[in-house]
């Protein structure tokens, strides 16, 4: 194929202004958020409609051109970055950002894939509803990316992850055919649930162009607290205690270690801990109620007072204003940015059964210390979901470069332990390229074989995000 004519043919579909080819224009789309993966793109294409996406994919199928679907480009595992060959086309969905329809009685919203998550949250709020997916990248990540990574975030405890929030999808298949599966039904048992194949597929099976998502009643009363504790075991005891006291009203339960609080307050201007001293562990928790008259703050205070009496909690602050609540959330939401400023770490996004978290944390610390004495663990995450971001930084005795060169050993220690505890090496970020080879050690050949058969059946030419996931 003569690739030199491809940008011109793509421009005929989406308009010349929506095809970027100059390296200075394509580089931001060919570099990942953390600046760990640097690819090159033949072109970056920005379609404005599902029909344009379909035409772009048909042209790529005809010419055997590989496609990298891209949303907000906030992937933490290189999923949206083209390889270095300069032959792949990035199909960026950001222009497709409309909320097509919102049905407040059916509690559904039909939205295009390029809609930024925060914009969808705002649209739901304007209709007196809640779209509950929430994560620190919500100002730039897009619905198509959230679907394709099966994103999690800070409210999974109450509302589930992206997979649980979807009723229908519209997808351009690798053949260029447009599948309209935009159903708005809560019940539909008519064969295989095909939409679930595309959720979490990281763009390897097709390009999601729109989705029907669930809405929920908007909480009218909320309480936010920050708690200092002596150990991960106490954090787990607090989770059980709060669940039994508050039930479904517990909407967030996030863990931050001493190192995390130290790093985030040091690097991020204006971010402060409310406590006079740093504790071994901290929990940020939130209660929500749809009843405006419900005094969730009293409920929070009473439950936390009891936790103090029982010796589970050492220090407690319950926010008395929206500004104070936001200040507490800033400690958690700035963690990824603060880690970037701190330097490089070996990132782990793992899950284990919630009950095993303290044992896992102790075992991982001991095993890492044995291999890399004095290693620094930046451990935080969604404790209520059993999901830890167990990031590991070089010990003072090693240069960052020397430590990063030993990333496979660090991964081996952490991931082997995760699996020994019955866990997963990717809880919410996906495999991308970062964990594509690593997963082969932990998923059975049978499971990997089934995944490959599905990939071959849907994408026989192998043009959809090749080199990612499998
Ligand atoms: P991209 O990065 O553009 O793409 C991600 C993957 O999806 C790629 O494989 C891409 O090919 C594919 N893709 C994108 N759009 C489409 C489409 N329309 N059709 C098919 N495939 C597509 N993740 C969490 O789960 N929880 C968190 O709490 C969280 N916090 C984060 C905080 C920060 C500061 C950052 C930088 C990232 C965080 N992430 C988190 C990771 C990331 O934000 C999510 O994975 C998000 O869902 C990605 O959305 P995106 O639009 O940026 O996707
Ligand atoms: C979060 O929960 C994200 O903030 C990012 O999933 C985690 O930076 C990380 O490792
Ligand atoms: Zn997370």
Short mmCIF file of C-alpha atoms and ligand atoms in Angstrom, two decimals:
data_model
loop_
_atom_site.label_atom_id
_atom_site.label_comp_id
_atom_site.label_asym_id
_atom_site.label_seq_id
_atom_site.Cartn_x
_atom_site.Cartn_y
_atom_site.Cartn_z
CA UNK A 1 0.00 0.00 0.00
CA UNK A 2 1.17 3.52 -0.73
CA UNK A 3 0.69 5.09 2.71
CA UNK A 4 1.53 8.55 1.43
CA UNK A 5 -1.97 8.92 -0.06
CA UNK A 6 -3.78 7.77 3.10
CA UNK A 7 -3.87 11.16 4.92
CA UNK A 8 -5.35 12.71 1.79
CA UNK A 9 -8.04 10.02 1.58
CA UNK A 10 -8.75 10.38 5.32
CA UNK A 11 -9.11 14.14 4.82
CA UNK A 12 -11.80 13.52 2.23
CA UNK A 13 -13.83 11.75 4.93
CA UNK A 14 -13.34 14.05 7.94
CA UNK A 15 -12.15 17.31 6.34
CA UNK A 16 -8.52 18.45 6.05
CA UNK A 17 -8.63 20.37 9.35
CA UNK A 18 -9.30 17.10 11.16
CA UNK A 19 -6.29 15.15 9.92
CA UNK A 20 -2.96 15.95 11.56
CA UNK A 21 0.24 14.69 9.97
CA UNK A 22 3.04 17.12 10.95
CA UNK A 23 5.15 15.53 13.67
CA UNK A 24 4.85 18.65 15.85
CA UNK A 25 1.03 18.26 15.70
CA UNK A 26 0.87 14.49 16.19
CA UNK A 27 3.46 14.17 18.99
CA UNK A 28 1.06 15.08 21.86
CA UNK A 29 -1.30 12.31 20.67
CA UNK A 30 1.59 9.85 20.34
CA UNK A 31 2.88 10.40 23.88
CA UNK A 32 1.15 9.02 26.96
CA UNK A 33 0.06 11.06 30.01
CA UNK A 34 2.98 9.90 32.18
CA UNK A 35 5.50 10.41 29.34
CA UNK A 36 6.61 6.79 29.53
CA UNK A 37 5.61 5.77 25.99
CA UNK A 38 6.67 7.71 22.91
CA UNK A 39 5.21 6.55 19.60
CA UNK A 40 4.87 8.00 16.12
CA UNK A 41 1.61 8.29 14.16
CA UNK A 42 1.10 8.24 10.42
CA UNK A 43 -1.81 10.58 11.10
CA UNK A 44 -4.19 11.65 13.85
CA UNK A 45 -7.78 11.65 12.60
CA UNK A 46 -10.65 13.37 14.38
CA UNK A 47 -14.01 12.19 13.04
CA UNK A 48 -17.12 14.22 13.81
CA UNK A 49 -19.77 11.49 13.57
CA UNK A 50 -20.25 7.74 13.86
CA UNK A 51 -20.60 7.54 10.08
CA UNK A 52 -17.23 9.26 9.66
CA UNK A 53 -15.64 6.82 12.14
CA UNK A 54 -17.09 3.95 10.09
CA UNK A 55 -15.72 5.38 6.83
CA UNK A 56 -12.28 5.91 8.40
CA UNK A 57 -12.23 2.31 9.66
CA UNK A 58 -13.37 0.97 6.26
CA UNK A 59 -10.49 2.81 4.59
CA UNK A 60 -8.02 1.49 7.16
CA UNK A 61 -9.36 -2.07 6.71
CA UNK A 62 -9.06 -1.75 2.94
CA UNK A 63 -5.46 -0.54 3.21
CA UNK A 64 -4.47 -2.82 6.13
CA UNK A 65 -3.68 0.18 8.33
CA UNK A 66 -3.53 -0.24 12.11
CA UNK A 67 -5.81 1.98 14.20
CA UNK A 68 -5.24 3.27 17.73
CA UNK A 69 -8.54 4.51 19.21
CA UNK A 70 -8.01 7.42 21.57
CA UNK A 71 -10.11 9.46 23.97
CA UNK A 72 -8.62 11.84 26.54
CA UNK A 73 -5.22 10.08 26.40
CA UNK A 74 -5.01 9.63 30.19
CA UNK A 75 -4.25 5.90 30.06
CA UNK A 76 -1.74 4.85 32.71
CA UNK A 77 -0.57 1.78 30.78
CA UNK A 78 0.20 3.05 27.28
CA UNK A 79 -3.11 1.80 25.84
CA UNK A 80 -3.79 4.85 23.66
CA UNK A 81 -0.25 5.39 22.33
CA UNK A 82 0.73 4.26 18.81
CA UNK A 83 3.89 2.21 18.40
CA UNK A 84 7.12 3.68 17.03
CA UNK A 85 6.64 2.49 13.44
CA UNK A 86 4.93 5.63 12.19
CA UNK A 87 2.42 3.46 10.29
CA UNK A 88 -0.52 3.56 12.74
CA UNK A 89 -3.43 5.97 12.58
CA UNK A 90 -4.70 7.47 15.85
CA UNK A 91 -8.48 7.85 15.71
CA UNK A 92 -9.21 10.49 18.33
CA UNK A 93 -12.89 10.73 19.34
CA UNK A 94 -12.76 14.11 21.10
CA UNK A 95 -14.92 15.91 18.51
CA UNK A 96 -17.77 13.48 19.14
CA UNK A 97 -18.75 15.02 22.46
CA UNK A 98 -22.53 15.45 22.39
CA UNK A 99 -25.01 14.32 24.98
CA UNK A 100 -27.54 12.94 22.50
CA UNK A 101 -30.46 12.37 24.87
CA UNK A 102 -31.25 12.32 28.58
CA UNK A 103 -34.32 10.51 29.91
CA UNK A 104 -34.83 11.48 33.55
CA UNK A 105 -37.71 9.03 34.02
CA UNK A 106 -35.91 6.07 32.51
CA UNK A 107 -32.76 7.29 34.30
CA UNK A 108 -30.61 6.99 31.19
CA UNK A 109 -28.33 9.21 29.16
CA UNK A 110 -27.17 8.59 25.59
CA UNK A 111 -23.78 10.14 25.08
CA UNK A 112 -21.07 10.20 22.43
CA UNK A 113 -17.72 8.58 23.15
CA UNK A 114 -15.72 11.81 23.07
CA UNK A 115 -17.72 13.49 25.84
CA UNK A 116 -15.43 14.40 28.75
CA UNK A 117 -16.52 12.63 31.93
CA UNK A 118 -16.87 15.87 33.94
CA UNK A 119 -19.17 17.27 31.24
CA UNK A 120 -21.43 14.26 31.52
CA UNK A 121 -21.50 14.59 35.32
CA UNK A 122 -22.57 18.24 34.89
CA UNK A 123 -25.26 17.35 32.35
CA UNK A 124 -26.67 14.73 34.73
CA UNK A 125 -26.64 17.21 37.60
CA UNK A 126 -28.50 19.78 35.49
CA UNK A 127 -31.27 17.17 35.13
CA UNK A 128 -31.20 16.55 38.91
CA UNK A 129 -29.52 13.17 38.42
CA UNK A 130 -26.15 11.63 39.22
CA UNK A 131 -23.72 9.96 36.86
CA UNK A 132 -21.54 8.35 39.51
CA UNK A 133 -18.25 7.47 37.78
CA UNK A 134 -15.63 9.73 39.35
CA UNK A 135 -11.84 9.79 39.07
CA UNK A 136 -9.04 12.32 39.30
CA UNK A 137 -8.70 12.48 35.49
CA UNK A 138 -12.40 13.32 35.03
CA UNK A 139 -11.62 16.77 33.60
CA UNK A 140 -9.92 15.19 30.57
CA UNK A 141 -10.78 11.49 30.25
CA UNK A 142 -13.66 10.65 27.90
CA UNK A 143 -16.59 8.25 28.04
CA UNK A 144 -15.17 6.04 25.25
CA UNK A 145 -11.91 5.70 27.20
CA UNK A 146 -13.79 5.05 30.44
CA UNK A 147 -15.78 2.29 28.73
CA UNK A 148 -12.78 0.79 26.99
CA UNK A 149 -10.79 0.56 30.22
CA UNK A 150 -13.82 -0.35 32.36
CA UNK A 151 -12.76 2.54 34.59
CA UNK A 152 -13.25 2.36 38.34
CA UNK A 153 -12.46 5.37 40.52
CA UNK A 154 -13.73 6.50 43.89
CA UNK A 155 -17.42 5.50 43.92
CA UNK A 156 -17.24 1.86 42.81
CA UNK A 157 -18.00 0.81 46.37
CA UNK A 158 -21.58 2.09 45.98
CA UNK A 159 -22.28 2.22 42.21
CA UNK A 160 -19.93 -0.31 40.59
CA UNK A 161 -17.40 0.28 37.83
CA UNK A 162 -18.08 1.41 34.26
CA UNK A 163 -19.22 -2.06 33.22
CA UNK A 164 -22.06 -1.84 35.73
CA UNK A 165 -23.20 1.54 34.44
CA UNK A 166 -23.85 0.63 30.80
CA UNK A 167 -27.13 -0.36 29.12
CA UNK A 168 -26.21 -0.01 25.45
CA UNK A 169 -23.36 0.72 23.04
CA UNK A 170 -22.81 1.89 19.50
CA UNK A 171 -19.61 0.46 18.03
CA UNK A 172 -17.76 0.65 14.72
CA UNK A 173 -16.43 -2.84 14.13
CA UNK A 174 -13.00 -3.49 12.54
CA UNK A 175 -14.81 -4.19 9.26
CA UNK A 176 -16.18 -0.64 9.29
CA UNK A 177 -19.75 -1.82 9.99
CA UNK A 178 -21.70 0.26 12.51
CA UNK A 179 -23.38 -1.79 15.25
CA UNK A 180 -26.30 0.07 16.81
CA UNK A 181 -26.72 -1.51 20.23
CA UNK A 182 -27.96 1.67 21.90
CA UNK A 183 -30.61 -0.08 23.98
CA UNK A 184 -32.07 1.71 26.98
CA UNK A 185 -33.42 -1.42 28.68
CA UNK A 186 -32.70 -2.75 32.15
CA UNK A 187 -33.82 -6.21 31.09
CA UNK A 188 -32.85 -7.81 27.78
CA UNK A 189 -32.09 -11.52 27.72
CA UNK A 190 -31.79 -12.08 23.99
CA UNK A 191 -28.55 -13.98 23.71
CA UNK A 192 -24.94 -13.06 24.38
CA UNK A 193 -24.43 -9.67 26.01
CA UNK A 194 -22.21 -8.37 23.20
CA UNK A 195 -21.69 -4.89 24.65
CA UNK A 196 -19.73 -6.37 27.54
CA UNK A 197 -17.09 -7.63 25.07
CA UNK A 198 -16.21 -4.07 24.07
CA UNK A 199 -16.15 -2.76 27.65
CA UNK A 200 -12.62 -3.20 28.98
CA UNK A 201 -11.32 -4.31 25.54
CA UNK A 202 -9.01 -1.27 25.38
CA UNK A 203 -9.89 -0.56 21.77
CA UNK A 204 -8.78 -3.98 20.49
CA UNK A 205 -12.21 -5.05 19.20
CA UNK A 206 -13.70 -1.88 17.75
CA UNK A 207 -14.28 1.82 18.25
CA UNK A 208 -17.06 2.75 20.66
CA UNK A 209 -18.87 5.79 19.27
CA UNK A 210 -21.74 6.21 21.77
CA UNK A 211 -23.29 4.63 24.85
CA UNK A 212 -26.45 4.51 26.92
CA UNK A 213 -25.48 4.93 30.57
CA UNK A 214 -27.43 4.64 33.83
CA UNK A 215 -28.31 7.66 35.92
CA UNK A 216 -29.11 7.71 39.63
CA UNK A 217 -30.97 10.00 42.03
CA UNK A 218 -28.73 12.94 42.96
CA UNK A 219 -27.47 12.91 46.56
CA UNK A 220 -28.69 15.98 48.43
CA UNK A 221 -26.79 15.46 51.66
CA UNK A 222 -23.12 14.52 51.91
CA UNK A 223 -20.49 14.23 54.60
CA UNK A 224 -16.75 13.89 54.12
CA UNK A 225 -14.20 12.87 56.74
CA UNK A 226 -10.48 12.21 57.00
CA UNK A 227 -9.29 9.68 59.56
CA UNK A 228 -5.79 8.89 60.86
CA UNK A 229 -5.11 5.27 61.85
CA UNK A 230 -2.26 3.10 63.13
CA UNK A 231 -2.38 0.37 60.48
CA UNK A 232 -4.00 -1.10 57.38
CA UNK A 233 -5.72 -3.60 59.69
CA UNK A 234 -7.41 -0.72 61.50
CA UNK A 235 -8.43 0.78 58.14
CA UNK A 236 -10.11 -2.50 57.26
CA UNK A 237 -11.81 -2.63 60.67
CA UNK A 238 -13.06 0.92 60.04
CA UNK A 239 -14.48 -0.14 56.66
CA UNK A 240 -16.45 -2.97 58.25
CA UNK A 241 -17.60 -0.67 61.06
CA UNK A 242 -18.76 2.10 58.68
CA UNK A 243 -20.53 -0.36 56.39
CA UNK A 244 -22.48 -1.84 59.26
CA UNK A 245 -23.39 1.63 60.61
CA UNK A 246 -24.11 3.42 57.32
CA UNK A 247 -24.88 0.71 54.75
CA UNK A 248 -25.34 2.01 51.21
CA UNK A 249 -24.74 5.59 52.29
CA UNK A 250 -21.00 4.88 52.34
CA UNK A 251 -20.03 6.07 48.84
CA UNK A 252 -16.23 6.38 49.11
CA UNK A 253 -13.55 4.76 51.26
CA UNK A 254 -10.04 5.67 50.10
CA UNK A 255 -6.73 4.75 51.72
CA UNK A 256 -3.59 6.94 51.88
CA UNK A 257 -0.41 5.83 53.62
CA UNK A 258 1.93 8.12 55.60
CA UNK A 259 4.27 8.34 52.58
CA UNK A 260 1.36 9.41 50.37
CA UNK A 261 0.31 12.24 52.68
CA UNK A 262 3.93 13.34 52.99
CA UNK A 263 4.44 13.38 49.19
CA UNK A 264 1.15 15.02 48.23
CA UNK A 265 1.48 17.84 50.78
CA UNK A 266 5.12 18.44 49.80
CA UNK A 267 4.57 18.61 46.05
CA UNK A 268 1.13 20.11 45.60
CA UNK A 269 0.76 23.77 46.58
CA UNK A 270 -2.19 24.39 48.88
CA UNK A 271 -2.78 20.71 49.67
CA UNK A 272 -2.64 20.23 53.44
CA UNK A 273 -3.34 17.51 55.96
CA UNK A 274 -5.79 18.55 58.68
CA UNK A 275 -3.76 16.63 61.30
CA UNK A 276 -0.85 17.85 63.42
CA UNK A 277 1.02 14.61 62.71
CA UNK A 278 1.16 12.08 59.91
CA UNK A 279 -0.37 8.71 60.78
CA UNK A 280 0.67 5.30 59.48
CA UNK A 281 -2.55 5.17 57.43
CA UNK A 282 -5.34 7.55 56.52
CA UNK A 283 -8.82 7.02 55.18
CA UNK A 284 -10.90 9.53 53.25
CA UNK A 285 -14.54 8.59 53.47
CA UNK A 286 -17.80 9.97 52.20
CA UNK A 287 -21.46 9.40 53.06
CA UNK A 288 -24.24 10.40 50.66
CA UNK A 289 -28.02 10.48 50.99
CA UNK A 290 -30.73 11.49 48.55
CA UNK A 291 -32.83 12.86 51.43
CA UNK A 292 -31.90 16.53 51.89
CA UNK A 293 -33.19 16.39 55.48
CA UNK A 294 -30.94 13.49 56.40
CA UNK A 295 -28.14 14.61 58.70
CA UNK A 296 -25.38 12.44 57.32
CA UNK A 297 -22.80 14.54 59.13
CA UNK A 298 -24.30 13.52 62.50
CA UNK A 299 -24.32 9.90 61.35
CA UNK A 300 -20.66 10.22 60.28
CA UNK A 301 -19.64 11.88 63.54
CA UNK A 302 -21.41 9.31 65.70
CA UNK A 303 -19.93 6.37 63.79
CA UNK A 304 -16.43 7.82 63.86
CA UNK A 305 -16.69 8.69 67.58
CA UNK A 306 -17.47 5.05 68.18
CA UNK A 307 -14.45 4.06 66.07
CA UNK A 308 -12.26 6.33 68.22
CA UNK A 309 -13.65 4.77 71.41
CA UNK A 310 -12.92 1.31 70.07
CA UNK A 311 -9.34 2.36 69.30
CA UNK A 312 -9.70 1.81 65.55
CA UNK A 313 -9.31 5.50 64.67
CA UNK A 314 -6.72 7.86 66.16
CA UNK A 315 -7.58 11.23 64.61
CA UNK A 316 -10.79 12.36 62.91
CA UNK A 317 -11.83 15.44 60.97
CA UNK A 318 -15.35 15.72 59.59
CA UNK A 319 -15.65 18.55 57.03
CA UNK A 320 -17.96 21.36 58.12
CA UNK A 321 -18.10 23.11 54.73
CA UNK A 322 -17.96 22.24 51.04
CA UNK A 323 -14.58 24.01 50.84
CA UNK A 324 -13.18 21.87 53.65
CA UNK A 325 -14.52 18.71 52.00
CA UNK A 326 -12.80 19.72 48.76
CA UNK A 327 -9.57 20.34 50.68
CA UNK A 328 -9.72 16.78 52.03
CA UNK A 329 -10.46 15.37 48.56
CA UNK A 330 -7.46 17.31 47.21
CA UNK A 331 -5.20 15.08 49.33
CA UNK A 332 -6.47 12.06 47.43
CA UNK A 333 -7.08 13.47 43.96
CA UNK A 334 -3.60 14.95 43.60
CA UNK A 335 -1.80 11.69 44.36
CA UNK A 336 -0.99 10.74 40.76
CA UNK A 337 0.29 14.21 39.90
CA UNK A 338 2.33 14.34 43.14
CA UNK A 339 3.95 10.99 42.31
CA UNK A 340 4.91 12.33 38.87
CA UNK A 341 6.62 15.28 40.56
CA UNK A 342 8.36 12.95 43.02
CA UNK A 343 10.00 10.98 40.20
CA UNK A 344 9.54 7.57 38.64
CA UNK A 345 7.98 4.58 40.33
CA UNK A 346 7.08 1.05 39.38
CA UNK A 347 3.31 1.28 39.25
CA UNK A 348 0.97 -1.48 40.36
CA UNK A 349 -2.80 -1.34 40.10
CA UNK A 350 -3.76 -4.50 41.94
CA UNK A 351 -6.77 -6.01 43.66
CA UNK A 352 -7.06 -8.74 46.24
CA UNK A 353 -10.05 -9.85 48.30
CA UNK A 354 -10.68 -6.94 50.69
CA UNK A 355 -10.18 -9.18 53.72
CA UNK A 356 -6.62 -10.02 52.52
CA UNK A 357 -5.39 -6.46 52.14
CA UNK A 358 -3.50 -6.15 55.47
CA UNK A 359 -1.79 -9.52 54.98
CA UNK A 360 -0.92 -8.66 51.37
CA UNK A 361 0.51 -5.26 52.38
CA UNK A 362 2.71 -6.85 55.09
CA UNK A 363 3.91 -9.66 52.83
CA UNK A 364 4.69 -7.34 49.90
CA UNK A 365 6.59 -4.90 52.12
CA UNK A 366 8.69 -7.74 53.61
CA UNK A 367 9.45 -9.31 50.22
CA UNK A 368 10.38 -5.96 48.64
CA UNK A 369 12.56 -4.99 51.60
CA UNK A 370 14.44 -8.22 51.30
CA UNK A 371 15.23 -7.57 47.63
CA UNK A 372 15.65 -3.77 47.81
CA UNK A 373 16.42 -2.69 51.37
CA UNK A 374 14.82 0.65 52.23
CA UNK A 375 12.54 0.66 49.18
CA UNK A 376 9.74 3.26 49.37
CA UNK A 377 6.16 2.12 48.89
CA UNK A 378 3.62 4.73 47.80
CA UNK A 379 0.49 2.74 48.58
CA UNK A 380 -3.00 4.17 48.28
CA UNK A 381 -6.28 3.45 46.61
CA UNK A 382 -9.78 2.23 46.72
CA UNK A 383 -9.73 0.13 49.89
CA UNK A 384 -13.48 -0.36 49.74
CA UNK A 385 -12.98 -2.23 46.43
CA UNK A 386 -9.87 -4.16 47.47
CA UNK A 387 -7.94 -2.10 44.87
CA UNK A 388 -4.52 -0.74 45.81
CA UNK A 389 -2.18 1.45 43.79
CA UNK A 390 0.89 -0.19 45.25
CA UNK A 391 3.57 1.97 43.65
CA UNK A 392 7.20 1.35 44.48
CA UNK A 393 10.01 3.93 44.42
CA UNK A 394 13.77 3.48 44.62
CA UNK A 395 15.50 3.12 48.01
CA UNK A 396 17.86 5.98 49.00
CA UNK A 397 20.82 3.70 48.28
CA UNK A 398 19.94 3.30 44.58
CA UNK A 399 19.58 5.74 41.73
CA UNK A 400 16.12 5.97 40.24
CA UNK A 401 17.52 4.78 36.92
CA UNK A 402 19.15 1.67 38.42
CA UNK A 403 15.93 0.85 40.28
CA UNK A 404 13.69 1.32 37.23
CA UNK A 405 15.98 -0.99 35.26
CA UNK A 406 14.96 -3.70 37.73
CA UNK A 407 11.24 -3.14 37.15
CA UNK A 408 10.63 -6.76 36.05
CA UNK A 409 11.94 -8.03 39.41
CA UNK A 410 9.76 -5.57 41.32
CA UNK A 411 6.74 -6.58 39.28
CA UNK A 412 7.49 -10.24 39.83
CA UNK A 413 7.58 -9.83 43.61
CA UNK A 414 4.37 -7.81 43.81
CA UNK A 415 2.36 -9.61 41.14
CA UNK A 416 3.29 -13.13 42.30
CA UNK A 417 2.06 -12.19 45.77
CA UNK A 418 -1.11 -10.60 44.41
CA UNK A 419 -1.95 -13.78 42.58
CA UNK A 420 -1.06 -15.90 45.62
CA UNK A 421 -3.74 -13.92 47.49
CA UNK A 422 -6.26 -14.62 44.71
CA UNK A 423 -5.95 -11.15 43.21
CA UNK A 424 -5.59 -9.41 39.85
CA UNK A 425 -2.56 -7.57 38.42
CA UNK A 426 -4.83 -4.97 36.81
CA UNK A 427 -7.80 -3.85 38.84
CA UNK A 428 -8.93 -0.81 36.86
CA UNK A 429 -6.28 0.66 34.53
CA UNK A 430 -6.16 -2.22 32.04
CA UNK A 431 -3.23 -4.03 30.44
CA UNK A 432 -2.30 -1.72 27.55
CA UNK A 433 1.30 -2.39 26.59
CA UNK A 434 2.58 -2.11 30.15
CA UNK A 435 1.11 -5.43 31.31
CA UNK A 436 0.52 -7.16 27.97
CA UNK A 437 3.35 -9.64 28.47
CA UNK A 438 3.07 -9.76 32.26
CA UNK A 439 -0.49 -11.14 32.07
CA UNK A 440 0.77 -14.25 30.24
CA UNK A 441 2.34 -15.42 33.51
CA UNK A 442 -0.92 -15.15 35.43
CA UNK A 443 -3.85 -15.96 33.12
CA UNK A 444 -4.24 -19.56 32.06
CA UNK A 445 -3.39 -20.55 28.46
CA UNK A 446 -7.05 -21.55 28.13
CA UNK A 447 -8.26 -18.06 29.05
CA UNK A 448 -5.65 -16.34 26.87
CA UNK A 449 -6.58 -18.70 24.02
CA UNK A 450 -10.27 -17.78 24.33
CA UNK A 451 -9.38 -14.10 24.28
CA UNK A 452 -7.29 -14.61 21.12
CA UNK A 453 -10.16 -16.50 19.44
CA UNK A 454 -12.55 -13.63 20.20
CA UNK A 455 -10.01 -11.12 18.87
CA UNK A 456 -9.56 -13.12 15.64
CA UNK A 457 -13.32 -13.53 15.16
CA UNK A 458 -14.06 -9.82 15.47
CA UNK A 459 -10.83 -8.36 14.06
CA UNK A 460 -9.48 -10.95 11.58
CA UNK A 461 -7.09 -8.41 10.02
CA UNK A 462 -5.69 -7.46 13.42
CA UNK A 463 -5.96 -3.73 12.75
CA UNK A 464 -7.57 -2.62 16.03
CA UNK A 465 -4.99 -1.39 18.53
CA UNK A 466 -2.46 -4.14 17.72
CA UNK A 467 0.13 -4.83 20.39
CA UNK A 468 -2.20 -3.92 23.25
CA UNK A 469 -3.77 -6.37 25.74
CA UNK A 470 -2.91 -9.54 23.76
P1 LIG B 1 -7.48 6.91 26.60
O1 LIG B 1 -6.30 7.05 27.49
O2 LIG B 1 -7.53 7.81 25.43
O3 LIG B 1 -7.62 5.41 26.13
C1 LIG B 1 -7.62 4.35 27.03
C2 LIG B 1 -7.83 3.03 26.28
O4 LIG B 1 -9.12 3.00 25.71
C3 LIG B 1 -6.87 2.83 25.12
O5 LIG B 1 -6.60 1.47 25.00
C4 LIG B 1 -7.65 3.33 23.91
O6 LIG B 1 -7.23 2.71 22.72
C5 LIG B 1 -9.06 2.92 24.28
N1 LIG B 1 -10.11 3.82 23.78
C6 LIG B 1 -10.28 5.15 24.04
N2 LIG B 1 -11.40 5.60 23.48
C7 LIG B 1 -11.95 4.55 22.82
C8 LIG B 1 -13.13 4.37 22.04
N3 LIG B 1 -13.97 5.37 21.82
N4 LIG B 1 -13.38 3.14 21.52
C9 LIG B 1 -12.54 2.11 21.74
N5 LIG B 1 -11.42 2.22 22.46
C10 LIG B 1 -11.13 3.42 23.00
N6 LIG B 1 -8.53 4.97 36.02
C11 LIG B 1 -9.42 4.39 36.84
O7 LIG B 1 -10.02 3.38 36.48
N7 LIG B 1 -9.65 4.89 38.09
C12 LIG B 1 -9.04 5.99 38.55
O8 LIG B 1 -9.26 6.40 39.69
C13 LIG B 1 -8.13 6.67 37.68
N8 LIG B 1 -7.53 7.80 38.06
C14 LIG B 1 -6.67 8.43 37.21
C15 LIG B 1 -6.08 9.62 37.62
C16 LIG B 1 -5.19 10.29 36.77
C17 LIG B 1 -4.57 11.59 37.23
C18 LIG B 1 -4.90 9.74 35.50
C19 LIG B 1 -3.95 10.44 34.57
C20 LIG B 1 -5.48 8.56 35.10
C21 LIG B 1 -6.37 7.89 35.94
N9 LIG B 1 -7.00 6.71 35.56
C22 LIG B 1 -7.89 6.09 36.39
C23 LIG B 1 -6.69 6.11 34.25
C24 LIG B 1 -7.50 6.73 33.09
O9 LIG B 1 -7.96 8.02 33.39
C25 LIG B 1 -8.70 5.92 32.78
O10 LIG B 1 -8.24 4.68 32.31
C26 LIG B 1 -9.69 6.52 31.78
O11 LIG B 1 -10.83 5.71 31.77
C27 LIG B 1 -9.13 6.63 30.38
O12 LIG B 1 -9.95 7.47 29.59
P2 LIG B 1 -9.37 8.26 28.32
O13 LIG B 1 -10.50 8.89 27.62
O14 LIG B 1 -8.26 9.15 28.72
O15 LIG B 1 -8.82 7.04 27.46
C1 LIG B 2 -6.20 6.81 41.30
O1 LIG B 2 -6.91 6.03 41.94
C2 LIG B 2 -5.74 6.39 39.93
O2 LIG B 2 -5.93 7.94 41.70
C3 LIG B 2 -4.26 6.54 39.68
O3 LIG B 2 -6.20 5.13 39.61
C4 LIG B 2 -3.40 5.63 40.50
O4 LIG B 2 -1.43 6.96 40.20
C5 LIG B 2 -1.90 5.84 40.40
O5 LIG B 2 -1.18 4.84 40.54
ZN1 LIG B 3 -7.46 4.26 41.12
#
